[in-house]
């Protein structure tokens, strides 16, 4: 079985109905829900079968895992029940998989006519919100925050690939999807075992079917289901608790996150770049009291202080880790930025990634054909289409990302901190020199004189390359091999490239003027082990030569005889900053390992997995974003916040492992 969830392409569901108007799938030759009424079935079979809403009362969070999202009626019914319950848990997580998702337009087209049915009108605002937020059909997990406290994580792709990668502790399971005879792949013993590994103590399961084989396989997987009276014309259904007679596997349940103690909890966040700002916002949103320390006098002054940065997902022929991670990060970041009070501090209305040669263009075009991405995500454009979109004459075609664009990072940091709200306690001009674990298990941040700045339940280190030093007492710097990479941007004169409409990327990038009266921004250089903070003429020239290659129509103007000449380049403005970069160019985000607990078990752990490593309670990090801070910051913050809360992770373990701050340690352990 493949362990690379999220690999597309996704074939969207086609909207279709039976003669009586019941939604119908041509692929599975089956109706989406019982003709007796979708909402009634959802309430009776899935909520009722799992003892809801009673069972979620008094809980801080409640997690439901579903197979087969379909039109989302079970989710909508659950959301409505949660909304109407005064004793609801603070957070409802609904995690679902769908192999053939509807396109947003089709979902709306299918759901809206159903709103006239009895009992459905009250769902209208929920349907509206779901359809507004519904993602493009691209493979992988999508996290949608539909209302404060209501989080839908929907995985597009094959359940057998997506479910094993989930890091979720489930309280209830809804087994929906087309009937076992029409869609046997979703009713297999393997799927049931995988679900069992996610179950928290006391978890229950319900399904509309009562097929004997399903019942036997569920029981074999530890679900003590029994036949119950079915909904409407159906004679029976299955429901029951997860109560395995014995622990079936070493990882049973492997990593079902357990919910944490109640609030308010306190956290220290070190560093107010885009990593720290996003982190503070995600924690405050969950009710944490956050103290944010920044050594500079304002947020977003280091790498996150550039006037403009571009953002887009990465594509690759084999949809590698970087592609899947940047896809998840790009989509999640957009959803977060769109909720900022002042709107997006930049633009997300298109970015062009152009090929440098005809051969590269050909390869890109083939890649695009193989992946068949929805046009709203990424689209192949030839040279003339690319030129029209960019407002500049381009020699080769490339990929158009309709929602890519540019942002002003410092403005983003400030906006995230404002969005976090007044309860955030941000202190500027305060440098954290040391992090100490106290005897009572809490964490203290100390300044360079050893004075205690704050004490909290948890610390998240978001201090870019300085993170290595702050974490050193707990994780040997050899296992945090992050380098500082100098980069220089060049600010073009205000009258340069007046017709440039969107950022153009290739080898380097150019973004339209971020500020009124300022020129476009181009860059950036890449200098390992180069500590120079001053702007250098030679680096401007390197940026301009790259720009001349990117926009060949301006080769002369930006070339050695033009702006790149010593005299002209010396007049240009620019900025240097430092990226933090790991050897694999992926972030370090998550909980730190507990070396004291690991040492005595080194030999045993050498054959293990990252999830086997003991973790240090309360110490987390999110840094090393390299050149992709904009697509990584929000997702990494959400991952860390989910880990802190024992909530479902926003990405599968395939991606979370790839950015685990313990991955270099794990590599070393494996060599023991
Ligand atoms: C030239 C250049 C161009 C780039 N272009 C792009 C681009 O186009 N798109 C893109 O997505 N990314 C781009 N990047 C990368 C992006 O800027 C970074 O990935 C991102 O800014 C990193 O954010 P951060 O919060 O991790 O780090 P930073 O922004 O560096 O923030 C870390 C913060 O921690 C603070 N700090 C450190 N130590 C302490 C301490 N002990 N106590 C208190 N505070 C502390 C620092 O003062 C700093 O404010 C570019 C980077 C460079 C250098």
PDB file of C-alpha atoms in Angstrom, residues 132-237:
ATOM      1  CA  UNK A 132     -17.556  29.684   0.410  1.00  0.00           C
ATOM      2  CA  UNK A 133     -14.610  27.946   2.047  1.00  0.00           C
ATOM      3  CA  UNK A 134     -14.655  24.711   0.040  1.00  0.00           C
ATOM      4  CA  UNK A 135     -11.197  24.097  -1.478  1.00  0.00           C
ATOM      5  CA  UNK A 136     -10.248  23.316  -5.043  1.00  0.00           C
ATOM      6  CA  UNK A 137     -10.036  19.587  -5.705  1.00  0.00           C
ATOM      7  CA  UNK A 138      -6.293  19.166  -5.119  1.00  0.00           C
ATOM      8  CA  UNK A 139      -4.924  16.123  -3.309  1.00  0.00           C
ATOM      9  CA  UNK A 140      -4.096  16.111   0.387  1.00  0.00           C
ATOM     10  CA  UNK A 141      -5.506  17.474   3.640  1.00  0.00           C
ATOM     11  CA  UNK A 142      -7.335  20.799   3.749  1.00  0.00           C
ATOM     12  CA  UNK A 143      -8.045  22.525   7.044  1.00  0.00           C
ATOM     13  CA  UNK A 144     -11.054  24.818   7.070  1.00  0.00           C
ATOM     14  CA  UNK A 145     -11.957  26.943  10.071  1.00  0.00           C
ATOM     15  CA  UNK A 146     -15.637  27.416   9.413  1.00  0.00           C
ATOM     16  CA  UNK A 147     -16.597  29.175  12.629  1.00  0.00           C
ATOM     17  CA  UNK A 148     -14.810  29.853  15.892  1.00  0.00           C
ATOM     18  CA  UNK A 149     -14.434  26.364  17.348  1.00  0.00           C
ATOM     19  CA  UNK A 150     -15.546  24.431  14.257  1.00  0.00           C
ATOM     20  CA  UNK A 151     -12.703  22.924  12.270  1.00  0.00           C
ATOM     21  CA  UNK A 152     -13.182  20.697   9.248  1.00  0.00           C
ATOM     22  CA  UNK A 153     -10.147  18.751   8.026  1.00  0.00           C
ATOM     23  CA  UNK A 154     -10.987  17.135   4.727  1.00  0.00           C
ATOM     24  CA  UNK A 155      -8.572  14.882   2.889  1.00  0.00           C
ATOM     25  CA  UNK A 156      -8.942  14.580  -0.865  1.00  0.00           C
ATOM     26  CA  UNK A 157      -7.636  11.254  -2.130  1.00  0.00           C
ATOM     27  CA  UNK A 158      -7.784   7.569  -1.418  1.00  0.00           C
ATOM     28  CA  UNK A 159      -8.867   6.693   2.126  1.00  0.00           C
ATOM     29  CA  UNK A 160      -6.373   3.817   2.236  1.00  0.00           C
ATOM     30  CA  UNK A 161      -3.553   6.303   1.656  1.00  0.00           C
ATOM     31  CA  UNK A 162      -4.855   9.243   3.688  1.00  0.00           C
ATOM     32  CA  UNK A 163      -6.104   7.556   6.864  1.00  0.00           C
ATOM     33  CA  UNK A 164      -2.862   5.807   7.897  1.00  0.00           C
ATOM     34  CA  UNK A 165      -1.057   9.162   7.839  1.00  0.00           C
ATOM     35  CA  UNK A 166      -3.559  10.851  10.157  1.00  0.00           C
ATOM     36  CA  UNK A 167      -2.373  12.027  13.557  1.00  0.00           C
ATOM     37  CA  UNK A 168      -5.742  12.256  15.225  1.00  0.00           C
ATOM     38  CA  UNK A 169      -7.296  11.043  18.432  1.00  0.00           C
ATOM     39  CA  UNK A 170     -10.895  10.227  17.524  1.00  0.00           C
ATOM     40  CA  UNK A 171     -13.892  10.226  19.872  1.00  0.00           C
ATOM     41  CA  UNK A 172     -16.446   9.092  17.288  1.00  0.00           C
ATOM     42  CA  UNK A 173     -16.439   7.518  13.848  1.00  0.00           C
ATOM     43  CA  UNK A 174     -18.987   7.961  11.083  1.00  0.00           C
ATOM     44  CA  UNK A 175     -18.695   5.232   8.457  1.00  0.00           C
ATOM     45  CA  UNK A 176     -20.522   6.644   5.488  1.00  0.00           C
ATOM     46  CA  UNK A 177     -19.637   6.541   1.818  1.00  0.00           C
ATOM     47  CA  UNK A 178     -21.260   4.489  -0.872  1.00  0.00           C
ATOM     48  CA  UNK A 179     -22.510   1.040   0.034  1.00  0.00           C
ATOM     49  CA  UNK A 180     -20.054  -1.823   0.559  1.00  0.00           C
ATOM     50  CA  UNK A 181     -21.212  -3.458  -2.667  1.00  0.00           C
ATOM     51  CA  UNK A 182     -20.666  -0.283  -4.730  1.00  0.00           C
ATOM     52  CA  UNK A 183     -17.503   1.003  -3.055  1.00  0.00           C
ATOM     53  CA  UNK A 184     -15.806  -1.940  -1.302  1.00  0.00           C
ATOM     54  CA  UNK A 185     -12.457  -0.088  -0.998  1.00  0.00           C
ATOM     55  CA  UNK A 186     -13.690   2.004   1.908  1.00  0.00           C
ATOM     56  CA  UNK A 187     -15.089  -0.948   3.930  1.00  0.00           C
ATOM     57  CA  UNK A 188     -11.965  -3.090   4.235  1.00  0.00           C
ATOM     58  CA  UNK A 189     -10.470  -4.724   7.365  1.00  0.00           C
ATOM     59  CA  UNK A 190      -7.358  -2.565   6.806  1.00  0.00           C
ATOM     60  CA  UNK A 191      -9.384   0.645   6.939  1.00  0.00           C
ATOM     61  CA  UNK A 192     -11.161  -0.521  10.102  1.00  0.00           C
ATOM     62  CA  UNK A 193      -7.833  -1.395  11.754  1.00  0.00           C
ATOM     63  CA  UNK A 194      -6.471   2.009  10.810  1.00  0.00           C
ATOM     64  CA  UNK A 195      -9.511   3.665  12.393  1.00  0.00           C
ATOM     65  CA  UNK A 196      -9.034   1.564  15.534  1.00  0.00           C
ATOM     66  CA  UNK A 197      -5.512   2.934  15.869  1.00  0.00           C
ATOM     67  CA  UNK A 198      -6.942   6.456  15.951  1.00  0.00           C
ATOM     68  CA  UNK A 199      -9.546   5.719  18.620  1.00  0.00           C
ATOM     69  CA  UNK A 200      -9.333   7.440  21.967  1.00  0.00           C
ATOM     70  CA  UNK A 201     -10.604   5.725  25.090  1.00  0.00           C
ATOM     71  CA  UNK A 202     -14.376   5.584  24.962  1.00  0.00           C
ATOM     72  CA  UNK A 203     -14.592   6.153  21.194  1.00  0.00           C
ATOM     73  CA  UNK A 204     -17.713   4.921  19.401  1.00  0.00           C
ATOM     74  CA  UNK A 205     -18.657   4.117  15.823  1.00  0.00           C
ATOM     75  CA  UNK A 206     -21.863   4.196  13.813  1.00  0.00           C
ATOM     76  CA  UNK A 207     -22.727   3.301  10.256  1.00  0.00           C
ATOM     77  CA  UNK A 208     -25.927   3.074   8.232  1.00  0.00           C
ATOM     78  CA  UNK A 209     -25.099  -0.356   6.865  1.00  0.00           C
ATOM     79  CA  UNK A 210     -25.608  -3.650   8.651  1.00  0.00           C
ATOM     80  CA  UNK A 211     -23.908  -5.893   6.091  1.00  0.00           C
ATOM     81  CA  UNK A 212     -22.670  -9.030   7.862  1.00  0.00           C
ATOM     82  CA  UNK A 213     -19.104  -8.843   6.536  1.00  0.00           C
ATOM     83  CA  UNK A 214     -18.760  -5.216   7.644  1.00  0.00           C
ATOM     84  CA  UNK A 215     -20.009  -6.145  11.106  1.00  0.00           C
ATOM     85  CA  UNK A 216     -17.587  -9.061  11.394  1.00  0.00           C
ATOM     86  CA  UNK A 217     -14.632  -7.031  10.128  1.00  0.00           C
ATOM     87  CA  UNK A 218     -15.428  -4.163  12.481  1.00  0.00           C
ATOM     88  CA  UNK A 219     -15.602  -6.543  15.435  1.00  0.00           C
ATOM     89  CA  UNK A 220     -12.287  -8.097  14.369  1.00  0.00           C
ATOM     90  CA  UNK A 221     -10.802  -4.579  14.364  1.00  0.00           C
ATOM     91  CA  UNK A 222     -11.946  -3.971  17.945  1.00  0.00           C
ATOM     92  CA  UNK A 223     -15.267  -2.159  17.349  1.00  0.00           C
ATOM     93  CA  UNK A 224     -17.929  -3.932  19.390  1.00  0.00           C
ATOM     94  CA  UNK A 225     -20.745  -2.985  17.042  1.00  0.00           C
ATOM     95  CA  UNK A 226     -24.208  -4.460  17.248  1.00  0.00           C
ATOM     96  CA  UNK A 227     -27.245  -4.248  14.991  1.00  0.00           C
ATOM     97  CA  UNK A 228     -29.673  -1.515  15.886  1.00  0.00           C
ATOM     98  CA  UNK A 229     -32.898  -0.383  14.328  1.00  0.00           C
ATOM     99  CA  UNK A 230     -32.088   1.465  11.085  1.00  0.00           C
ATOM    100  CA  UNK A 231     -33.330   4.805   9.815  1.00  0.00           C
ATOM    101  CA  UNK A 232     -36.482   5.096   7.702  1.00  0.00           C
ATOM    102  CA  UNK A 233     -37.048   2.058   5.507  1.00  0.00           C
ATOM    103  CA  UNK A 234     -33.731   0.502   6.575  1.00  0.00           C
ATOM    104  CA  UNK A 235     -34.215  -2.413   8.930  1.00  0.00           C
ATOM    105  CA  UNK A 236     -30.909  -2.108  10.718  1.00  0.00           C
ATOM    106  CA  UNK A 237     -27.666  -0.206  11.174  1.00  0.00           C
TER     107      UNK A 237
END
